[in-house]
Amino acid sequence: MTGVRLTTNAYPHDQRLEAWRFALQRVSLELESDNEDIYGDLVSFTSGQKIQFIRCTGTAQVLNLDFRQEARCFWLVLLLEGRLIATSTGASGDESVIEIGEGDMVYGGGDTRCRIAMAGDFRLLLVKVPHSLPALKSRSQLPTEISDLIADTAVGRMMSSLLRTVADTILDISDDQIRPVELALPEMIAATLLDRAPAKALGGAAGGRAAILERVFQSIEMRLSDPNLNTHQIASEHNISPRYLQKLFESHGESFGHYVKLRRLERCRLDLGSPLHAQRSISEILFQWGFNDSASFSRAFREQYGMSPREYRKSPESVG
């Protein structure tokens, strides 16, 4: 993992404001303040899948989130302590204003600028998830406006609890400990975006297709280790025809076979980089995740990640 750590207390009083401003800029946050008495503490790291976690603690201040110059991403802010008001102007030109409390979240797409204002002491966790991750890319459109996710909803409780644990252990968490979060978080986000998509975006029939496809994704995830996984098996489970299943994937610019291959490759990549699987051979890992031919697996792995499985295992990338 790579990361940043800064606390303003490490600087002379007259240097704290600029040190804090610079630390925030390094994670694409802009500070609106000239208060030299400002306090801030920032810890960030980027996981192997390029998910960035940023814990920010401070006194009253206003921050601007602008990730338009970065790779497309989904972002969310979990408020750990304090109160927060988020303001954004959506693609329609309408202004959205959202106030959240402890345990609640506000989220948006990387093309959406957002201003977050904290009137008092606060602690928050900002998470940026690349939209290019397979779990998100073929399953969800990035939101064009900000929305809130309240902690007393089912998915809100799960995400809040998961991310609060990350925030509380951010200084000590290891690459291997973050891997389950890397797997679970994109899945939760995809389900959230589908569940909360506006009716006009999904429509009646389109909404039904999206709901079926989400259930299909979950079924595939549970059966990746089955080398005989096929469209007939999944279609039968969901009472649809194999041809209709293929149509569902085509509507997302994807094919069933290619999606399954990408998910298997990603599971293999995570295992190849995990100390827990260091004693297992590459063959054992690829067979476990449903591949049945070493040569074709190696070709597919190189095409997806730019290096062979063996090279990846030895590279610094495999340990974050």
mmCIF file of C-alpha atoms in Angstrom:
data_model
loop_
_atom_site.group_PDB
_atom_site.id
_atom_site.type_symbol
_atom_site.label_atom_id
_atom_site.label_comp_id
_atom_site.label_asym_id
_atom_site.label_seq_id
_atom_site.Cartn_x
_atom_site.Cartn_y
_atom_site.Cartn_z
ATOM 1 C CA MET A 1 0.000 0.000 0.000
ATOM 2 C CA THR A 2 1.096 3.588 -0.575
ATOM 3 C CA GLY A 3 -0.027 6.453 1.600
ATOM 4 C CA VAL A 4 0.307 9.905 3.167
ATOM 5 C CA ARG A 5 0.438 10.914 6.840
ATOM 6 C CA LEU A 6 0.426 14.464 8.192
ATOM 7 C CA THR A 7 -0.608 16.298 11.333
ATOM 8 C CA THR A 8 -0.450 20.076 11.633
ATOM 9 C CA ASN A 9 0.888 19.730 15.188
ATOM 10 C CA ALA A 10 4.215 18.686 13.676
ATOM 11 C CA TYR A 11 4.692 22.193 12.235
ATOM 12 C CA PRO A 12 5.384 25.618 13.747
ATOM 13 C CA HIS A 13 2.182 27.620 14.202
ATOM 14 C CA ASP A 14 2.840 29.956 11.277
ATOM 15 C CA GLN A 15 3.377 27.024 8.882
ATOM 16 C CA ARG A 16 0.381 24.884 9.813
ATOM 17 C CA LEU A 17 -2.169 26.378 7.438
ATOM 18 C CA GLU A 18 0.004 25.941 4.338
ATOM 19 C CA ALA A 19 1.170 22.482 5.422
ATOM 20 C CA TRP A 20 -2.452 21.417 5.833
ATOM 21 C CA ARG A 21 -3.451 22.944 2.506
ATOM 22 C CA PHE A 22 -0.619 21.092 0.746
ATOM 23 C CA ALA A 23 -1.473 17.746 2.408
ATOM 24 C CA LEU A 24 -5.090 18.072 1.270
ATOM 25 C CA GLN A 25 -4.017 18.951 -2.283
ATOM 26 C CA ARG A 26 -2.048 15.712 -2.450
ATOM 27 C CA VAL A 27 -5.337 13.799 -2.138
ATOM 28 C CA SER A 28 -7.251 16.179 -4.475
ATOM 29 C CA LEU A 29 -8.983 18.172 -1.735
ATOM 30 C CA GLU A 30 -9.054 21.974 -1.724
ATOM 31 C CA LEU A 31 -9.187 23.904 1.530
ATOM 32 C CA GLU A 32 -11.363 27.031 1.852
ATOM 33 C CA SER A 33 -9.764 28.710 4.861
ATOM 34 C CA ASP A 34 -7.260 31.367 5.917
ATOM 35 C CA ASN A 35 -7.465 30.439 9.600
ATOM 36 C CA GLU A 36 -3.923 30.024 10.910
ATOM 37 C CA ASP A 37 -5.266 28.304 14.033
ATOM 38 C CA ILE A 38 -6.619 25.432 11.964
ATOM 39 C CA TYR A 39 -5.909 21.882 13.081
ATOM 40 C CA GLY A 40 -5.825 18.887 10.785
ATOM 41 C CA ASP A 41 -4.680 15.281 10.788
ATOM 42 C CA LEU A 42 -4.697 13.234 7.585
ATOM 43 C CA VAL A 43 -3.888 9.583 6.946
ATOM 44 C CA SER A 44 -4.331 7.961 3.554
ATOM 45 C CA PHE A 45 -3.420 4.806 1.736
ATOM 46 C CA THR A 46 -4.080 3.275 -1.644
ATOM 47 C CA SER A 47 -4.787 -0.457 -1.818
ATOM 48 C CA GLY A 48 -3.658 -2.953 -4.445
ATOM 49 C CA GLN A 49 -6.864 -2.390 -6.409
ATOM 50 C CA LYS A 50 -6.217 1.380 -6.325
ATOM 51 C CA ILE A 51 -9.017 2.046 -3.840
ATOM 52 C CA GLN A 52 -7.989 5.121 -1.859
ATOM 53 C CA PHE A 53 -8.935 5.560 1.804
ATOM 54 C CA ILE A 54 -8.395 8.993 3.403
ATOM 55 C CA ARG A 55 -9.128 9.634 7.078
ATOM 56 C CA CYS A 56 -9.354 13.323 7.894
ATOM 57 C CA THR A 57 -9.717 14.864 11.355
ATOM 58 C CA GLY A 58 -9.855 18.570 12.091
ATOM 59 C CA THR A 59 -11.423 21.735 13.390
ATOM 60 C CA ALA A 60 -14.194 23.612 11.554
ATOM 61 C CA GLN A 61 -13.376 24.035 7.856
ATOM 62 C CA VAL A 62 -14.692 23.729 4.305
ATOM 63 C CA LEU A 63 -13.261 21.280 1.763
ATOM 64 C CA ASN A 64 -13.883 21.021 -1.964
ATOM 65 C CA LEU A 65 -13.842 17.577 -3.608
ATOM 66 C CA ASP A 66 -12.867 17.645 -7.281
ATOM 67 C CA PHE A 67 -11.696 14.414 -8.916
ATOM 68 C CA ARG A 68 -12.397 15.374 -12.517
ATOM 69 C CA GLN A 69 -8.704 15.234 -13.455
ATOM 70 C CA GLU A 70 -8.334 11.689 -12.137
ATOM 71 C CA ALA A 71 -9.433 8.316 -13.493
ATOM 72 C CA ARG A 72 -13.216 7.916 -13.287
ATOM 73 C CA CYS A 73 -14.247 6.934 -9.788
ATOM 74 C CA PHE A 74 -17.071 6.573 -7.303
ATOM 75 C CA TRP A 75 -16.461 8.479 -4.073
ATOM 76 C CA LEU A 76 -18.134 8.506 -0.702
ATOM 77 C CA VAL A 77 -17.616 10.322 2.569
ATOM 78 C CA LEU A 78 -18.454 8.549 5.831
ATOM 79 C CA LEU A 79 -18.881 11.010 8.688
ATOM 80 C CA LEU A 80 -17.361 9.453 11.798
ATOM 81 C CA GLU A 81 -17.879 12.433 14.140
ATOM 82 C CA GLY A 82 -19.531 15.856 13.863
ATOM 83 C CA ARG A 83 -21.997 17.341 11.365
ATOM 84 C CA LEU A 84 -21.488 17.949 7.665
ATOM 85 C CA ILE A 85 -23.301 19.890 4.932
ATOM 86 C CA ALA A 86 -22.563 18.825 1.360
ATOM 87 C CA THR A 87 -23.412 21.092 -1.574
ATOM 88 C CA SER A 88 -23.154 20.283 -5.265
ATOM 89 C CA THR A 89 -24.517 21.459 -8.602
ATOM 90 C CA GLY A 90 -25.589 18.504 -10.736
ATOM 91 C CA ALA A 91 -25.526 18.041 -14.500
ATOM 92 C CA SER A 92 -29.056 19.480 -14.658
ATOM 93 C CA GLY A 93 -27.876 22.732 -13.075
ATOM 94 C CA ASP A 94 -29.890 22.150 -9.907
ATOM 95 C CA GLU A 95 -28.133 22.588 -6.574
ATOM 96 C CA SER A 96 -28.247 19.714 -4.095
ATOM 97 C CA VAL A 97 -27.767 20.349 -0.375
ATOM 98 C CA ILE A 98 -27.422 17.385 1.981
ATOM 99 C CA GLU A 99 -26.823 17.451 5.730
ATOM 100 C CA ILE A 100 -25.604 14.272 7.407
ATOM 101 C CA GLY A 101 -24.730 13.193 10.922
ATOM 102 C CA GLU A 102 -22.450 10.662 12.532
ATOM 103 C CA GLY A 103 -22.441 7.299 10.743
ATOM 104 C CA ASP A 104 -24.144 8.637 7.616
ATOM 105 C CA MET A 105 -22.592 8.918 4.145
ATOM 106 C CA VAL A 106 -22.740 11.203 1.143
ATOM 107 C CA TYR A 107 -21.565 9.951 -2.249
ATOM 108 C CA GLY A 108 -21.194 10.885 -5.891
ATOM 109 C CA GLY A 109 -19.334 10.245 -9.138
ATOM 110 C CA GLY A 110 -15.881 11.551 -9.951
ATOM 111 C CA ASP A 111 -17.292 14.104 -12.400
ATOM 112 C CA THR A 112 -19.345 15.704 -9.617
ATOM 113 C CA ARG A 113 -17.708 18.546 -7.670
ATOM 114 C CA CYS A 114 -18.824 18.716 -4.058
ATOM 115 C CA ARG A 115 -18.292 21.226 -1.246
ATOM 116 C CA ILE A 116 -18.377 19.816 2.274
ATOM 117 C CA ALA A 117 -18.636 22.187 5.214
ATOM 118 C CA MET A 118 -17.951 21.224 8.827
ATOM 119 C CA ALA A 119 -19.067 23.834 11.361
ATOM 120 C CA GLY A 120 -17.198 22.213 14.246
ATOM 121 C CA ASP A 121 -14.688 19.502 15.068
ATOM 122 C CA PHE A 122 -15.048 16.500 12.781
ATOM 123 C CA ARG A 123 -13.625 13.157 11.705
ATOM 124 C CA LEU A 124 -14.430 11.551 8.361
ATOM 125 C CA LEU A 125 -13.322 8.864 5.941
ATOM 126 C CA LEU A 126 -13.214 9.633 2.224
ATOM 127 C CA VAL A 127 -13.104 6.619 -0.102
ATOM 128 C CA LYS A 128 -12.426 6.709 -3.842
ATOM 129 C CA VAL A 129 -13.189 3.529 -5.794
ATOM 130 C CA PRO A 130 -12.074 3.253 -9.460
ATOM 131 C CA HIS A 131 -15.038 2.734 -11.780
ATOM 132 C CA SER A 132 -12.756 0.483 -13.872
ATOM 133 C CA LEU A 133 -12.989 -2.313 -11.286
ATOM 134 C CA PRO A 134 -14.881 -5.262 -12.859
ATOM 135 C CA ALA A 135 -17.476 -5.291 -10.064
ATOM 136 C CA LEU A 136 -18.506 -1.737 -10.990
ATOM 137 C CA LYS A 137 -17.616 -1.164 -14.623
ATOM 138 C CA SER A 138 -20.189 -3.436 -16.252
ATOM 139 C CA ARG A 139 -22.837 -3.069 -13.567
ATOM 140 C CA SER A 140 -23.416 0.558 -12.715
ATOM 141 C CA GLN A 141 -23.347 4.075 -14.090
ATOM 142 C CA LEU A 142 -21.616 6.692 -11.988
ATOM 143 C CA PRO A 143 -24.066 9.053 -10.252
ATOM 144 C CA THR A 144 -24.209 12.566 -11.693
ATOM 145 C CA GLU A 145 -25.516 14.122 -8.471
ATOM 146 C CA ILE A 146 -24.686 13.675 -4.811
ATOM 147 C CA SER A 147 -26.878 11.463 -2.624
ATOM 148 C CA ASP A 148 -26.912 10.436 1.011
ATOM 149 C CA LEU A 149 -26.845 6.960 2.483
ATOM 150 C CA ILE A 150 -28.239 6.963 5.993
ATOM 151 C CA ALA A 151 -26.806 4.584 8.574
ATOM 152 C CA ASP A 152 -30.206 3.242 9.683
ATOM 153 C CA THR A 153 -30.798 1.509 6.314
ATOM 154 C CA ALA A 154 -29.619 -2.097 5.901
ATOM 155 C CA VAL A 155 -26.932 -1.425 3.307
ATOM 156 C CA GLY A 156 -26.029 1.802 5.123
ATOM 157 C CA ARG A 157 -25.358 -0.114 8.339
ATOM 158 C CA MET A 158 -23.184 -2.668 6.556
ATOM 159 C CA MET A 159 -21.103 -0.115 4.667
ATOM 160 C CA SER A 160 -20.819 2.204 7.641
ATOM 161 C CA SER A 161 -19.636 -0.616 9.897
ATOM 162 C CA LEU A 162 -17.138 -1.909 7.337
ATOM 163 C CA LEU A 163 -15.646 1.499 6.625
ATOM 164 C CA ARG A 164 -15.605 2.587 10.276
ATOM 165 C CA THR A 165 -13.414 -0.434 10.995
ATOM 166 C CA VAL A 166 -11.058 0.641 8.216
ATOM 167 C CA ALA A 167 -10.950 4.184 9.599
ATOM 168 C CA ASP A 168 -10.230 2.978 13.145
ATOM 169 C CA THR A 169 -7.377 0.684 12.037
ATOM 170 C CA ILE A 170 -6.008 2.748 9.153
ATOM 171 C CA LEU A 171 -2.550 3.102 10.707
ATOM 172 C CA ASP A 172 -2.147 -0.616 11.367
ATOM 173 C CA ILE A 173 -4.126 -2.395 8.646
ATOM 174 C CA SER A 174 -2.087 -4.683 6.401
ATOM 175 C CA ASP A 175 -2.372 -5.409 2.689
ATOM 176 C CA ASP A 176 -3.821 -8.822 3.395
ATOM 177 C CA GLN A 177 -6.360 -7.481 5.886
ATOM 178 C CA ILE A 178 -7.654 -4.936 3.365
ATOM 179 C CA ARG A 179 -8.297 -7.540 0.634
ATOM 180 C CA PRO A 180 -11.740 -8.614 1.922
ATOM 181 C CA VAL A 181 -12.717 -4.925 1.934
ATOM 182 C CA GLU A 182 -11.449 -4.599 -1.663
ATOM 183 C CA LEU A 183 -13.783 -7.433 -2.653
ATOM 184 C CA ALA A 184 -16.837 -6.439 -0.612
ATOM 185 C CA LEU A 185 -16.892 -2.662 -1.104
ATOM 186 C CA PRO A 186 -17.340 -2.549 -4.927
ATOM 187 C CA GLU A 187 -20.099 -5.171 -4.611
ATOM 188 C CA MET A 188 -21.903 -3.088 -1.979
ATOM 189 C CA ILE A 189 -21.542 0.069 -4.071
ATOM 190 C CA ALA A 190 -22.897 -1.631 -7.199
ATOM 191 C CA ALA A 191 -25.908 -2.911 -5.257
ATOM 192 C CA THR A 192 -26.478 0.521 -3.702
ATOM 193 C CA LEU A 193 -26.363 2.340 -7.033
ATOM 194 C CA LEU A 194 -28.804 -0.132 -8.578
ATOM 195 C CA ASP A 195 -31.181 0.008 -5.631
ATOM 196 C CA ARG A 196 -31.152 3.808 -5.455
ATOM 197 C CA ALA A 197 -31.088 4.640 -9.182
ATOM 198 C CA PRO A 198 -33.870 7.081 -10.063
ATOM 199 C CA ALA A 199 -36.911 5.585 -11.761
ATOM 200 C CA LYS A 200 -36.296 7.613 -14.920
ATOM 201 C CA ALA A 201 -32.820 6.031 -15.215
ATOM 202 C CA LEU A 202 -34.044 2.471 -14.842
ATOM 203 C CA GLY A 203 -37.583 2.662 -16.178
ATOM 204 C CA GLY A 204 -40.048 -0.165 -15.685
ATOM 205 C CA ALA A 205 -38.651 -2.886 -17.939
ATOM 206 C CA ALA A 206 -35.089 -1.592 -17.675
ATOM 207 C CA GLY A 207 -35.334 -1.602 -13.892
ATOM 208 C CA GLY A 208 -36.501 -5.202 -13.954
ATOM 209 C CA ARG A 209 -33.599 -6.203 -16.197
ATOM 210 C CA ALA A 210 -31.111 -4.416 -13.952
ATOM 211 C CA ALA A 211 -32.466 -6.211 -10.875
ATOM 212 C CA ILE A 212 -32.198 -9.612 -12.586
ATOM 213 C CA LEU A 213 -28.663 -8.840 -13.749
ATOM 214 C CA GLU A 214 -27.604 -7.874 -10.223
ATOM 215 C CA ARG A 215 -28.853 -11.238 -8.940
ATOM 216 C CA VAL A 216 -27.016 -12.941 -11.808
ATOM 217 C CA PHE A 217 -23.772 -11.205 -10.808
ATOM 218 C CA GLN A 218 -24.178 -12.481 -7.265
ATOM 219 C CA SER A 219 -24.797 -16.038 -8.495
ATOM 220 C CA ILE A 220 -21.694 -15.917 -10.683
ATOM 221 C CA GLU A 221 -19.588 -14.663 -7.781
ATOM 222 C CA MET A 222 -20.628 -17.663 -5.685
ATOM 223 C CA ARG A 223 -19.766 -20.122 -8.494
ATOM 224 C CA LEU A 224 -16.513 -18.804 -9.914
ATOM 225 C CA SER A 225 -14.658 -21.898 -8.730
ATOM 226 C CA ASP A 226 -16.878 -24.167 -10.859
ATOM 227 C CA PRO A 227 -15.022 -24.773 -14.170
ATOM 228 C CA ASN A 228 -18.318 -25.842 -15.771
ATOM 229 C CA LEU A 229 -20.103 -22.572 -14.986
ATOM 230 C CA ASN A 230 -22.173 -21.632 -18.049
ATOM 231 C CA THR A 231 -25.112 -19.582 -19.242
ATOM 232 C CA HIS A 232 -27.547 -22.522 -19.095
ATOM 233 C CA GLN A 233 -26.763 -23.112 -15.415
ATOM 234 C CA ILE A 234 -27.223 -19.465 -14.399
ATOM 235 C CA ALA A 235 -30.234 -18.876 -16.673
ATOM 236 C CA SER A 236 -32.018 -21.913 -15.246
ATOM 237 C CA GLU A 237 -31.405 -20.699 -11.697
ATOM 238 C CA HIS A 238 -33.105 -17.385 -12.486
ATOM 239 C CA ASN A 239 -35.896 -18.813 -14.663
ATOM 240 C CA ILE A 240 -34.782 -17.040 -17.846
ATOM 241 C CA SER A 241 -33.493 -18.334 -21.172
ATOM 242 C CA PRO A 242 -29.750 -18.453 -21.967
ATOM 243 C CA ARG A 243 -30.385 -16.102 -24.892
ATOM 244 C CA TYR A 244 -32.102 -13.570 -22.630
ATOM 245 C CA LEU A 245 -29.175 -13.841 -20.213
ATOM 246 C CA GLN A 246 -26.758 -12.985 -23.011
ATOM 247 C CA LYS A 247 -28.978 -10.041 -23.971
ATOM 248 C CA LEU A 248 -28.764 -8.733 -20.404
ATOM 249 C CA PHE A 249 -24.976 -8.730 -20.616
ATOM 250 C CA GLU A 250 -25.001 -7.174 -24.081
ATOM 251 C CA SER A 251 -27.094 -4.294 -22.725
ATOM 252 C CA HIS A 252 -24.099 -3.498 -20.510
ATOM 253 C CA GLY A 253 -21.582 -3.838 -23.363
ATOM 254 C CA GLU A 254 -20.325 -7.143 -21.992
ATOM 255 C CA SER A 255 -20.581 -10.874 -22.612
ATOM 256 C CA PHE A 256 -21.205 -13.600 -20.053
ATOM 257 C CA GLY A 257 -17.955 -15.412 -20.837
ATOM 258 C CA HIS A 258 -15.789 -12.300 -20.730
ATOM 259 C CA TYR A 259 -17.315 -11.122 -17.440
ATOM 260 C CA VAL A 260 -16.731 -14.518 -15.794
ATOM 261 C CA LYS A 261 -13.133 -14.565 -17.046
ATOM 262 C CA LEU A 262 -12.453 -11.082 -15.620
ATOM 263 C CA ARG A 263 -13.874 -12.013 -12.218
ATOM 264 C CA ARG A 264 -11.808 -15.229 -12.118
ATOM 265 C CA LEU A 265 -8.656 -13.359 -13.123
ATOM 266 C CA GLU A 266 -9.237 -10.829 -10.368
ATOM 267 C CA ARG A 267 -9.672 -13.543 -7.741
ATOM 268 C CA CYS A 268 -6.460 -15.195 -8.967
ATOM 269 C CA ARG A 269 -4.622 -11.856 -8.858
ATOM 270 C CA LEU A 270 -5.666 -11.262 -5.259
ATOM 271 C CA ASP A 271 -4.554 -14.746 -4.212
ATOM 272 C CA LEU A 272 -1.221 -14.423 -6.036
ATOM 273 C CA GLY A 273 -0.488 -11.274 -4.058
ATOM 274 C CA SER A 274 -1.648 -12.618 -0.699
ATOM 275 C CA PRO A 275 0.860 -13.874 1.913
ATOM 276 C CA LEU A 276 -1.821 -16.371 2.965
ATOM 277 C CA HIS A 277 -1.372 -18.148 -0.395
ATOM 278 C CA ALA A 278 2.390 -17.736 -0.766
ATOM 279 C CA GLN A 279 3.016 -21.487 -0.453
ATOM 280 C CA ARG A 280 0.421 -22.433 -3.069
ATOM 281 C CA SER A 281 1.482 -22.952 -6.658
ATOM 282 C CA ILE A 282 0.125 -20.812 -9.477
ATOM 283 C CA SER A 283 -1.530 -23.924 -10.905
ATOM 284 C CA GLU A 284 -3.376 -24.591 -7.640
ATOM 285 C CA ILE A 285 -4.723 -21.041 -7.599
ATOM 286 C CA LEU A 286 -5.867 -20.972 -11.222
ATOM 287 C CA PHE A 287 -7.588 -24.359 -10.950
ATOM 288 C CA GLN A 288 -9.334 -23.270 -7.734
ATOM 289 C CA TRP A 289 -10.917 -20.326 -9.550
ATOM 290 C CA GLY A 290 -12.305 -22.290 -12.465
ATOM 291 C CA PHE A 291 -9.513 -22.117 -15.048
ATOM 292 C CA ASN A 292 -8.547 -25.489 -16.506
ATOM 293 C CA ASP A 293 -5.558 -24.634 -18.694
ATOM 294 C CA SER A 294 -2.321 -22.997 -17.498
ATOM 295 C CA ALA A 295 -1.284 -21.638 -20.897
ATOM 296 C CA SER A 296 -4.580 -19.882 -21.660
ATOM 297 C CA PHE A 297 -4.711 -18.566 -18.089
ATOM 298 C CA SER A 298 -1.231 -17.059 -18.407
ATOM 299 C CA ARG A 299 -2.130 -15.394 -21.716
ATOM 300 C CA ALA A 300 -5.337 -13.941 -20.274
ATOM 301 C CA PHE A 301 -3.541 -12.758 -17.126
ATOM 302 C CA ARG A 302 -0.851 -10.991 -19.171
ATOM 303 C CA GLU A 303 -3.461 -9.327 -21.377
ATOM 304 C CA GLN A 304 -5.359 -8.041 -18.327
ATOM 305 C CA TYR A 305 -2.474 -7.011 -16.036
ATOM 306 C CA GLY A 306 0.499 -6.500 -18.380
ATOM 307 C CA MET A 307 2.675 -9.238 -16.892
ATOM 308 C CA SER A 308 2.698 -12.989 -16.355
ATOM 309 C CA PRO A 309 1.301 -14.529 -13.148
ATOM 310 C CA ARG A 310 4.837 -15.404 -12.076
ATOM 311 C CA GLU A 311 6.095 -11.879 -12.727
ATOM 312 C CA TYR A 312 3.115 -10.430 -10.869
ATOM 313 C CA ARG A 313 3.775 -12.624 -7.835
ATOM 314 C CA LYS A 314 7.344 -11.316 -7.614
ATOM 315 C CA SER A 315 6.477 -7.676 -8.318
ATOM 316 C CA PRO A 316 5.996 -4.909 -5.719
ATOM 317 C CA GLU A 317 2.452 -4.438 -7.108
ATOM 318 C CA SER A 318 1.375 -7.780 -5.658
ATOM 319 C CA VAL A 319 1.906 -6.442 -2.151
ATOM 320 C CA GLY A 320 0.249 -3.099 -2.792
#
